[in-house]
mmCIF file of C-alpha atoms and ligand atoms in Angstrom:
data_model
loop_
_atom_site.group_PDB
_atom_site.id
_atom_site.type_symbol
_atom_site.label_atom_id
_atom_site.label_comp_id
_atom_site.label_asym_id
_atom_site.label_seq_id
_atom_site.Cartn_x
_atom_site.Cartn_y
_atom_site.Cartn_z
ATOM 1 C CA UNK O 1 0.000 0.000 0.000
ATOM 2 C CA UNK O 2 1.273 3.384 -0.834
ATOM 3 C CA UNK O 3 -0.248 5.247 2.143
ATOM 4 C CA UNK O 4 1.327 4.168 5.411
ATOM 5 C CA UNK O 5 -0.566 2.969 8.468
ATOM 6 C CA UNK O 6 0.656 5.709 10.798
ATOM 7 C CA UNK O 7 2.775 8.747 10.202
ATOM 8 C CA UNK O 8 5.412 7.309 12.463
ATOM 9 C CA UNK O 9 5.691 4.077 10.606
ATOM 10 C CA UNK O 10 5.786 5.973 7.385
ATOM 11 C CA UNK O 11 8.519 8.209 8.717
ATOM 12 C CA UNK O 12 10.519 5.373 10.081
ATOM 13 C CA UNK O 13 10.098 3.571 6.848
ATOM 14 C CA UNK O 14 11.214 6.422 4.636
ATOM 15 C CA UNK O 15 14.288 7.501 6.602
ATOM 16 C CA UNK O 16 12.699 10.964 7.072
ATOM 17 C CA UNK O 17 12.283 10.003 10.676
ATOM 18 C CA UNK O 18 16.082 9.661 11.041
ATOM 19 C CA UNK O 19 16.517 13.060 9.460
ATOM 20 C CA UNK O 20 13.956 14.662 11.791
ATOM 21 C CA UNK O 21 15.472 12.995 14.837
ATOM 22 C CA UNK O 22 18.942 14.202 13.886
ATOM 23 C CA UNK O 23 17.578 17.672 13.244
ATOM 24 C CA UNK O 24 15.900 17.834 16.684
ATOM 25 C CA UNK O 25 19.039 16.599 18.383
ATOM 26 C CA UNK O 26 21.153 19.163 16.592
ATOM 27 C CA UNK O 27 18.673 21.964 17.349
ATOM 28 C CA UNK O 28 18.697 21.018 21.022
ATOM 29 C CA UNK O 29 22.477 21.033 21.029
ATOM 30 C CA UNK O 30 22.551 24.469 19.368
ATOM 31 C CA UNK O 31 20.190 25.897 21.971
ATOM 32 C CA UNK O 32 22.455 24.633 24.724
ATOM 33 C CA UNK O 33 25.551 26.038 23.101
ATOM 34 C CA UNK O 34 23.851 29.426 22.586
ATOM 35 C CA UNK O 35 22.732 29.493 26.218
ATOM 36 C CA UNK O 36 26.267 28.700 27.340
ATOM 37 C CA UNK O 37 27.697 31.374 25.083
ATOM 38 C CA UNK O 38 25.255 33.959 26.396
ATOM 39 C CA UNK O 39 26.187 32.935 29.967
ATOM 40 C CA UNK O 40 29.832 33.569 29.095
ATOM 41 C CA UNK O 41 29.001 36.949 27.546
ATOM 42 C CA UNK O 42 26.963 38.139 30.507
ATOM 43 C CA UNK O 43 29.659 36.860 32.838
ATOM 44 C CA UNK O 44 32.224 38.873 30.856
ATOM 45 C CA UNK O 45 30.062 41.969 30.875
ATOM 46 C CA UNK O 46 29.531 41.674 34.598
ATOM 47 C CA UNK O 47 33.229 41.384 35.298
ATOM 48 C CA UNK O 48 34.069 44.222 32.927
ATOM 49 C CA UNK O 49 31.540 46.409 34.704
ATOM 50 C CA UNK O 50 32.777 45.566 38.141
ATOM 51 C CA UNK O 51 36.492 45.569 37.515
ATOM 52 C CA UNK O 52 37.110 47.386 34.268
ATOM 53 C CA UNK O 53 39.247 44.517 33.026
ATOM 54 C CA UNK O 54 39.961 40.804 33.302
ATOM 55 C CA UNK O 55 41.212 41.042 36.825
ATOM 56 C CA UNK O 56 39.531 37.863 37.984
ATOM 57 C CA UNK O 57 40.233 34.334 36.887
ATOM 58 C CA UNK O 58 37.436 33.083 34.664
ATOM 59 C CA UNK O 59 34.857 31.268 36.744
ATOM 60 C CA UNK O 60 34.672 27.504 36.660
ATOM 61 C CA UNK O 61 31.311 27.851 35.043
ATOM 62 C CA UNK O 62 32.588 29.786 32.052
ATOM 63 C CA UNK O 63 35.470 27.376 31.499
ATOM 64 C CA UNK O 64 33.168 24.387 31.563
ATOM 65 C CA UNK O 65 30.596 25.781 29.254
ATOM 66 C CA UNK O 66 32.596 26.820 26.318
ATOM 67 C CA UNK O 67 35.516 28.507 24.629
ATOM 68 C CA UNK O 68 38.432 30.138 26.334
ATOM 69 C CA UNK O 69 37.774 33.684 27.506
ATOM 70 C CA UNK O 70 39.270 36.544 25.534
ATOM 71 C CA UNK O 71 42.968 37.129 26.219
ATOM 72 C CA UNK O 72 43.476 33.486 27.190
ATOM 73 C CA UNK O 73 45.470 31.306 24.825
ATOM 74 C CA UNK O 74 43.026 29.153 22.915
ATOM 75 C CA UNK O 75 42.891 25.433 23.779
ATOM 76 C CA UNK O 76 44.590 23.525 21.002
ATOM 77 C CA UNK O 77 41.565 21.217 20.662
ATOM 78 C CA UNK O 78 39.238 24.134 20.213
ATOM 79 C CA UNK O 79 41.531 25.592 17.589
ATOM 80 C CA UNK O 80 41.508 22.321 15.679
ATOM 81 C CA UNK O 81 37.723 22.104 15.758
ATOM 82 C CA UNK O 82 37.254 19.633 18.600
ATOM 83 C CA UNK O 83 34.369 20.175 21.030
ATOM 84 C CA UNK O 84 36.465 19.403 24.095
ATOM 85 C CA UNK O 85 35.577 21.816 26.863
ATOM 86 C CA UNK O 86 37.549 20.490 29.792
ATOM 87 C CA UNK O 87 41.107 20.724 28.620
ATOM 88 C CA UNK O 88 42.142 24.080 30.058
ATOM 89 C CA UNK O 89 45.866 23.536 30.629
ATOM 90 C CA UNK O 90 47.057 27.111 31.065
ATOM 91 C CA UNK O 91 46.617 29.232 34.144
ATOM 92 C CA UNK O 92 47.549 32.589 32.611
ATOM 93 C CA UNK O 93 45.631 35.466 34.156
ATOM 94 C CA UNK O 94 45.487 39.120 33.196
ATOM 95 C CA UNK O 95 45.420 41.677 35.907
ATOM 96 C CA UNK O 96 44.604 45.354 35.713
ATOM 97 C CA UNK O 97 47.405 47.584 36.911
ATOM 98 C CA UNK O 98 46.705 51.224 37.587
ATOM 99 C CA UNK O 99 49.082 53.254 35.326
ATOM 100 C CA UNK O 100 51.876 54.638 37.502
ATOM 101 C CA UNK O 101 51.658 58.073 35.780
ATOM 102 C CA UNK O 102 48.247 59.610 35.161
ATOM 103 C CA UNK O 103 47.393 60.009 31.466
ATOM 104 C CA UNK O 104 47.910 63.686 30.585
ATOM 105 C CA UNK O 105 46.317 65.676 27.826
ATOM 106 C CA UNK O 106 48.222 68.164 25.705
ATOM 107 C CA UNK O 107 46.246 71.376 26.235
ATOM 108 C CA UNK O 108 44.853 72.922 23.042
ATOM 109 C CA UNK O 109 46.742 75.961 21.796
ATOM 110 C CA UNK O 110 44.976 79.244 22.480
ATOM 111 C CA UNK O 111 44.899 81.930 19.805
ATOM 112 C CA UNK O 112 44.789 85.576 20.778
ATOM 113 C CA UNK O 113 44.101 87.966 17.927
ATOM 114 C CA UNK O 114 41.463 90.422 19.104
ATOM 115 C CA UNK O 115 42.309 93.722 20.784
ATOM 116 C CA UNK O 116 42.130 93.331 24.559
ATOM 117 C CA UNK O 117 43.860 92.640 27.859
ATOM 118 C CA UNK O 118 44.453 88.963 28.629
ATOM 119 C CA UNK O 119 45.476 87.535 32.004
ATOM 120 C CA UNK O 120 47.182 84.402 30.725
ATOM 121 C CA UNK O 121 48.175 82.912 34.084
ATOM 122 C CA UNK O 122 47.959 83.378 37.845
ATOM 123 C CA UNK O 123 50.911 81.874 39.665
ATOM 124 C CA UNK O 124 52.613 82.532 42.995
ATOM 125 C CA UNK O 125 54.947 84.822 41.026
ATOM 126 C CA UNK O 126 51.934 86.942 39.998
ATOM 127 C CA UNK O 127 49.617 87.538 37.066
ATOM 128 C CA UNK O 128 51.026 87.271 33.560
ATOM 129 C CA UNK O 129 49.226 89.690 31.260
ATOM 130 C CA UNK O 130 49.226 90.395 27.518
ATOM 131 C CA UNK O 131 47.680 93.551 26.088
ATOM 132 C CA UNK O 132 47.089 93.421 22.362
ATOM 133 C CA UNK O 133 46.380 96.473 20.185
ATOM 134 C CA UNK O 134 46.091 95.547 16.486
ATOM 135 C CA UNK O 135 45.992 98.696 14.327
ATOM 136 C CA UNK O 136 47.902 100.746 16.908
ATOM 137 C CA UNK O 137 49.408 102.395 13.815
ATOM 138 C CA UNK O 138 47.176 102.864 10.804
ATOM 139 C CA UNK O 139 48.380 100.997 7.767
ATOM 140 C CA UNK O 140 49.535 104.049 5.718
ATOM 141 C CA UNK O 141 51.715 105.442 8.506
ATOM 142 C CA UNK O 142 52.948 101.907 9.290
ATOM 143 C CA UNK O 143 53.933 101.451 5.596
ATOM 144 C CA UNK O 144 55.894 104.673 5.575
ATOM 145 C CA UNK O 145 57.628 103.922 8.904
ATOM 146 C CA UNK O 146 58.500 100.395 7.854
ATOM 147 C CA UNK O 147 60.311 101.557 4.682
ATOM 148 C CA UNK O 148 62.152 104.287 6.530
ATOM 149 C CA UNK O 149 63.353 102.039 9.384
ATOM 150 C CA UNK O 150 64.315 99.229 6.996
ATOM 151 C CA UNK O 151 66.494 101.625 5.015
ATOM 152 C CA UNK O 152 67.899 103.830 7.756
ATOM 153 C CA UNK O 153 68.605 101.776 10.903
ATOM 154 C CA UNK O 154 72.118 100.360 11.437
ATOM 155 C CA UNK O 155 71.125 96.676 11.097
ATOM 156 C CA UNK O 156 73.773 94.015 11.724
ATOM 157 C CA UNK O 157 73.981 90.312 12.525
ATOM 158 C CA UNK O 158 75.031 89.566 16.097
ATOM 159 C CA UNK O 159 77.138 86.594 17.184
ATOM 160 C CA UNK O 160 75.862 84.788 20.296
ATOM 161 C CA UNK O 161 77.298 81.926 22.355
ATOM 162 C CA UNK O 162 75.690 78.769 23.619
ATOM 163 C CA UNK O 163 77.731 76.272 25.641
ATOM 164 C CA UNK O 164 80.905 77.934 24.385
ATOM 165 C CA UNK O 165 79.859 77.629 20.717
ATOM 166 C CA UNK O 166 79.433 80.760 18.597
ATOM 167 C CA UNK O 167 76.434 81.106 16.308
ATOM 168 C CA UNK O 168 75.037 83.876 14.144
ATOM 169 C CA UNK O 169 71.593 85.088 15.118
ATOM 170 C CA UNK O 170 69.085 84.215 12.401
ATOM 171 C CA UNK O 171 67.929 87.880 12.097
ATOM 172 C CA UNK O 172 69.442 91.374 12.129
ATOM 173 C CA UNK O 173 69.324 93.679 15.153
ATOM 174 C CA UNK O 174 70.279 97.096 16.470
ATOM 175 C CA UNK O 175 70.195 98.607 19.942
ATOM 176 C CA UNK O 176 69.357 102.008 21.430
ATOM 177 C CA UNK O 177 69.906 102.974 25.058
ATOM 178 C CA UNK O 178 72.328 104.626 27.420
ATOM 179 C CA UNK O 179 73.356 101.287 28.803
ATOM 180 C CA UNK O 180 74.666 98.247 26.990
ATOM 181 C CA UNK O 181 72.479 95.135 26.814
ATOM 182 C CA UNK O 182 73.931 91.659 27.204
ATOM 183 C CA UNK O 183 72.067 88.462 26.348
ATOM 184 C CA UNK O 184 73.189 85.054 25.084
ATOM 185 C CA UNK O 185 76.724 85.904 26.243
ATOM 186 C CA UNK O 186 77.175 88.791 23.839
ATOM 187 C CA UNK O 187 76.789 92.526 24.395
ATOM 188 C CA UNK O 188 75.137 95.237 22.343
ATOM 189 C CA UNK O 189 77.000 98.428 23.124
ATOM 190 C CA UNK O 190 75.226 101.554 24.358
ATOM 191 C CA UNK O 191 73.872 103.719 21.554
ATOM 192 C CA UNK O 192 72.297 107.068 22.330
ATOM 193 C CA UNK O 193 71.870 108.132 18.676
ATOM 194 C CA UNK O 194 68.141 107.507 18.522
ATOM 195 C CA UNK O 195 66.621 107.766 15.064
ATOM 196 C CA UNK O 196 64.037 110.624 15.239
ATOM 197 C CA UNK O 197 61.240 108.310 14.134
ATOM 198 C CA UNK O 198 62.074 105.939 16.994
ATOM 199 C CA UNK O 199 61.832 108.824 19.458
ATOM 200 C CA UNK O 200 58.320 109.595 18.154
ATOM 201 C CA UNK O 201 57.311 105.954 18.362
ATOM 202 C CA UNK O 202 58.707 105.594 21.879
ATOM 203 C CA UNK O 203 56.569 108.517 23.047
ATOM 204 C CA UNK O 204 53.460 107.052 21.421
ATOM 205 C CA UNK O 205 54.073 103.652 23.041
ATOM 206 C CA UNK O 206 54.712 105.279 26.445
ATOM 207 C CA UNK O 207 51.407 107.138 26.237
ATOM 208 C CA UNK O 208 49.515 103.973 25.314
ATOM 209 C CA UNK O 209 51.130 101.800 27.983
ATOM 210 C CA UNK O 210 51.546 104.262 30.842
ATOM 211 C CA UNK O 211 55.161 103.049 31.194
ATOM 212 C CA UNK O 212 58.427 104.739 30.361
ATOM 213 C CA UNK O 213 61.195 103.045 28.402
ATOM 214 C CA UNK O 214 64.864 103.964 28.164
ATOM 215 C CA UNK O 215 65.964 101.368 25.617
ATOM 216 C CA UNK O 216 64.968 99.675 22.397
ATOM 217 C CA UNK O 217 65.984 96.392 20.787
ATOM 218 C CA UNK O 218 65.109 96.345 17.081
ATOM 219 C CA UNK O 219 64.774 93.027 15.213
ATOM 220 C CA UNK O 220 64.647 92.605 11.446
ATOM 221 C CA UNK O 221 63.332 89.287 10.118
ATOM 222 C CA UNK O 222 64.431 89.388 6.475
ATOM 223 C CA UNK O 223 62.123 86.542 5.431
ATOM 224 C CA UNK O 224 60.345 83.475 6.832
ATOM 225 C CA UNK O 225 63.655 81.769 7.606
ATOM 226 C CA UNK O 226 64.647 84.404 10.148
ATOM 227 C CA UNK O 227 63.473 83.691 13.676
ATOM 228 C CA UNK O 228 64.049 84.037 17.404
ATOM 229 C CA UNK O 229 64.090 80.870 19.528
ATOM 230 C CA UNK O 230 62.325 80.147 22.840
ATOM 231 C CA UNK O 231 63.466 82.500 25.584
ATOM 232 C CA UNK O 232 62.271 84.858 28.306
ATOM 233 C CA UNK O 233 63.369 88.465 28.593
ATOM 234 C CA UNK O 234 64.521 87.834 32.134
ATOM 235 C CA UNK O 235 68.016 89.216 32.313
ATOM 236 C CA UNK O 236 68.683 90.918 35.650
ATOM 237 C CA UNK O 237 69.322 94.215 33.855
ATOM 238 C CA UNK O 238 65.604 94.302 32.874
ATOM 239 C CA UNK O 239 64.590 94.277 36.540
ATOM 240 C CA UNK O 240 61.859 92.144 38.114
ATOM 241 C CA UNK O 241 58.466 91.869 36.331
ATOM 242 C CA UNK O 242 59.472 94.055 33.386
ATOM 243 C CA UNK O 243 56.920 95.518 30.990
ATOM 244 C CA UNK O 244 58.056 95.034 27.399
ATOM 245 C CA UNK O 245 56.308 96.827 24.545
ATOM 246 C CA UNK O 246 56.615 95.209 21.140
ATOM 247 C CA UNK O 247 55.603 97.071 17.968
ATOM 248 C CA UNK O 248 55.412 95.142 14.694
ATOM 249 C CA UNK O 249 55.773 96.471 11.157
ATOM 250 C CA UNK O 250 55.795 94.570 7.873
ATOM 251 C CA UNK O 251 54.662 91.015 7.239
ATOM 252 C CA UNK O 252 52.627 89.160 9.877
ATOM 253 C CA UNK O 253 54.543 86.625 11.981
ATOM 254 C CA UNK O 254 53.254 84.366 14.730
ATOM 255 C CA UNK O 255 54.436 85.249 18.223
ATOM 256 C CA UNK O 256 54.153 82.049 20.313
ATOM 257 C CA UNK O 257 54.210 81.643 24.068
ATOM 258 C CA UNK O 258 54.620 78.490 26.134
ATOM 259 C CA UNK O 259 54.206 78.211 29.879
ATOM 260 C CA UNK O 260 57.208 77.288 31.976
ATOM 261 C CA UNK O 261 56.640 73.726 33.224
ATOM 262 C CA UNK O 262 56.392 73.094 36.976
ATOM 263 C CA UNK O 263 59.817 72.534 38.521
ATOM 264 C CA UNK O 264 59.264 68.787 38.859
ATOM 265 C CA UNK O 265 58.873 68.566 35.050
ATOM 266 C CA UNK O 266 61.882 70.876 34.428
ATOM 267 C CA UNK O 267 62.398 70.736 30.638
ATOM 268 C CA UNK O 268 59.179 68.891 29.754
ATOM 269 C CA UNK O 269 57.224 71.334 27.592
ATOM 270 C CA UNK O 270 54.921 68.716 26.005
ATOM 271 C CA UNK O 271 52.011 69.369 28.322
ATOM 272 C CA UNK O 272 52.394 73.082 28.916
ATOM 273 C CA UNK O 273 49.873 75.693 27.808
ATOM 274 C CA UNK O 274 50.602 77.437 24.523
ATOM 275 C CA UNK O 275 49.379 80.662 22.991
ATOM 276 C CA UNK O 276 49.702 82.012 19.445
ATOM 277 C CA UNK O 277 49.457 85.721 18.764
ATOM 278 C CA UNK O 278 49.630 86.720 15.086
ATOM 279 C CA UNK O 279 51.413 90.094 15.024
ATOM 280 C CA UNK O 280 50.379 92.105 11.983
ATOM 281 C CA UNK O 281 51.545 95.423 10.513
ATOM 282 C CA UNK O 282 51.055 98.224 13.061
ATOM 283 C CA UNK O 283 50.201 95.965 16.059
ATOM 284 C CA UNK O 284 51.332 96.802 19.584
ATOM 285 C CA UNK O 285 51.726 93.968 22.140
ATOM 286 C CA UNK O 286 52.553 94.563 25.796
ATOM 287 C CA UNK O 287 53.916 91.780 28.026
ATOM 288 C CA UNK O 288 53.419 92.589 31.688
ATOM 289 C CA UNK O 289 53.603 91.249 35.249
ATOM 290 C CA UNK O 290 55.038 87.760 35.631
ATOM 291 C CA UNK O 291 55.064 86.967 31.889
ATOM 292 C CA UNK O 292 58.878 86.747 31.797
ATOM 293 C CA UNK O 293 58.927 84.550 34.943
ATOM 294 C CA UNK O 294 56.270 82.069 33.886
ATOM 295 C CA UNK O 295 56.310 82.026 30.077
ATOM 296 C CA UNK O 296 58.768 81.783 27.209
ATOM 297 C CA UNK O 297 58.210 83.269 23.773
ATOM 298 C CA UNK O 298 59.516 82.828 20.239
ATOM 299 C CA UNK O 299 58.949 83.745 16.601
ATOM 300 C CA UNK O 300 59.511 80.461 14.790
ATOM 301 C CA UNK O 301 60.824 79.959 11.272
ATOM 302 C CA UNK O 302 58.167 79.545 8.639
ATOM 303 C CA UNK O 303 58.480 77.359 5.592
ATOM 304 C CA UNK O 304 56.381 79.418 3.223
ATOM 305 C CA UNK O 305 57.183 82.839 1.834
ATOM 306 C CA UNK O 306 57.236 85.693 4.273
ATOM 307 C CA UNK O 307 58.197 89.269 3.558
ATOM 308 C CA UNK O 308 60.458 91.279 5.872
ATOM 309 C CA UNK O 309 59.225 92.264 9.319
ATOM 310 C CA UNK O 310 60.575 94.767 11.832
ATOM 311 C CA UNK O 311 59.887 94.358 15.538
ATOM 312 C CA UNK O 312 60.687 97.147 17.985
ATOM 313 C CA UNK O 313 60.856 96.001 21.627
ATOM 314 C CA UNK O 314 60.910 98.919 24.057
ATOM 315 C CA UNK O 315 62.382 98.080 27.457
ATOM 316 C CA UNK O 316 63.836 99.671 30.579
ATOM 317 C CA UNK O 317 67.397 98.688 31.300
ATOM 318 C CA UNK O 318 68.965 98.998 34.761
ATOM 319 C CA UNK O 319 72.663 98.869 35.576
ATOM 320 C CA UNK O 320 73.827 95.250 35.864
ATOM 321 C CA UNK O 321 73.728 94.065 39.493
ATOM 322 C CA UNK O 322 77.149 94.145 41.061
ATOM 323 C CA UNK O 323 79.101 90.940 41.326
ATOM 324 C CA UNK O 324 77.250 89.273 38.450
ATOM 325 C CA UNK O 325 78.337 88.671 34.917
ATOM 326 C CA UNK O 326 76.385 90.906 32.474
ATOM 327 C CA UNK O 327 73.437 89.069 30.969
ATOM 328 C CA UNK O 328 72.843 86.885 34.034
ATOM 329 C CA UNK O 329 69.258 85.658 34.212
ATOM 330 C CA UNK O 330 67.198 87.210 36.991
ATOM 331 C CA UNK O 331 66.446 83.872 38.702
ATOM 332 C CA UNK O 332 70.138 83.654 39.613
ATOM 333 C CA UNK O 333 70.265 87.179 41.044
ATOM 334 C CA UNK O 334 66.748 87.725 42.416
ATOM 335 C CA UNK O 335 67.979 88.070 46.009
ATOM 336 C CA UNK O 336 70.284 90.934 45.069
ATOM 337 C CA UNK O 337 67.591 93.100 43.461
HETATM 338 O O1 LIG F 401 59.884 89.664 17.068
HETATM 339 C C1 LIG F 401 59.167 89.539 18.048
HETATM 340 O O2 LIG F 401 57.966 89.733 18.020
HETATM 341 C C2 LIG F 401 59.772 89.048 19.350
HETATM 342 C C3 LIG F 401 61.115 89.611 19.649
HETATM 343 C C4 LIG F 401 61.646 89.088 20.928
HETATM 344 O O3 LIG F 401 61.205 88.083 21.437
HETATM 345 C C5 LIG F 401 62.719 89.754 21.626
HETATM 346 O O4 LIG F 401 63.278 90.711 21.111
HETATM 347 O O5 LIG F 401 63.045 89.325 22.764
#
């Protein structure tokens, strides 16, 4: 007879029964494996939540129910496709160790380009303050002054010394003042022959700043390759907490500042605060208070075309403290002043 007596006998007769039985067995097995896997996952999540890492040995339960936990070498049988769950031979454990140094962020660089007064730090040494006046000179008078000073000032290249080695400054300079000025182990001799235009500019800067200045260091950056490296204007002859007035003419260059690191970090400038101040034609910048104690500044080389720039830095110079070599930094003489 073609129709079977019962479905079962028909199934068993056709072999479909064997297929269905195998399928059910396999399905059951899959469910178990999935349940075990989800146990492992929730176990992992729990431990990650509690400890933040694999601090604890995997529980017996998780080892028995399935694959090796993450970070544990895989059992060779598992790797070769065997379903052996009880052959954990290694006892490697991974423990969370608190990093000995806290992770530190590099602070984002601040850009100052709008006219205003900026207190850039408050330290035991005092407040460091920048006062920025773009357009202090209007562009026509700045153009005229720039050409005149470029042509008429006695520019020359100074030789400095670092660790006994001579090097040529990557810019031209000239100096005005009744006293000589020594920095980087080389001296600019006194020069009282002020150019008349510089006298006018000094008076204008004194009115704007409320300070008086007896000296002027002029810098000429011939192109983008000329620069001045990181330094502070903190020679003892400038006195404590000097105000320095810097007037820029010609192409814009970036004046950068970086905070002195805390003493325990000494020369580690990676994490210190940084400020960029683009100094354009006719801009006046005043550095006041503790700026020379707590910050360094530079005008870095640039690798694209830059036209010439003149920077006039008005200062007040005091006689060098007795018993100290000219050009000594103030931190080595502070007690004498
Ligand atoms: O050119 C400038 O703006 C900075 C000059 C300077 O840092 C200096 O004369 O000490």
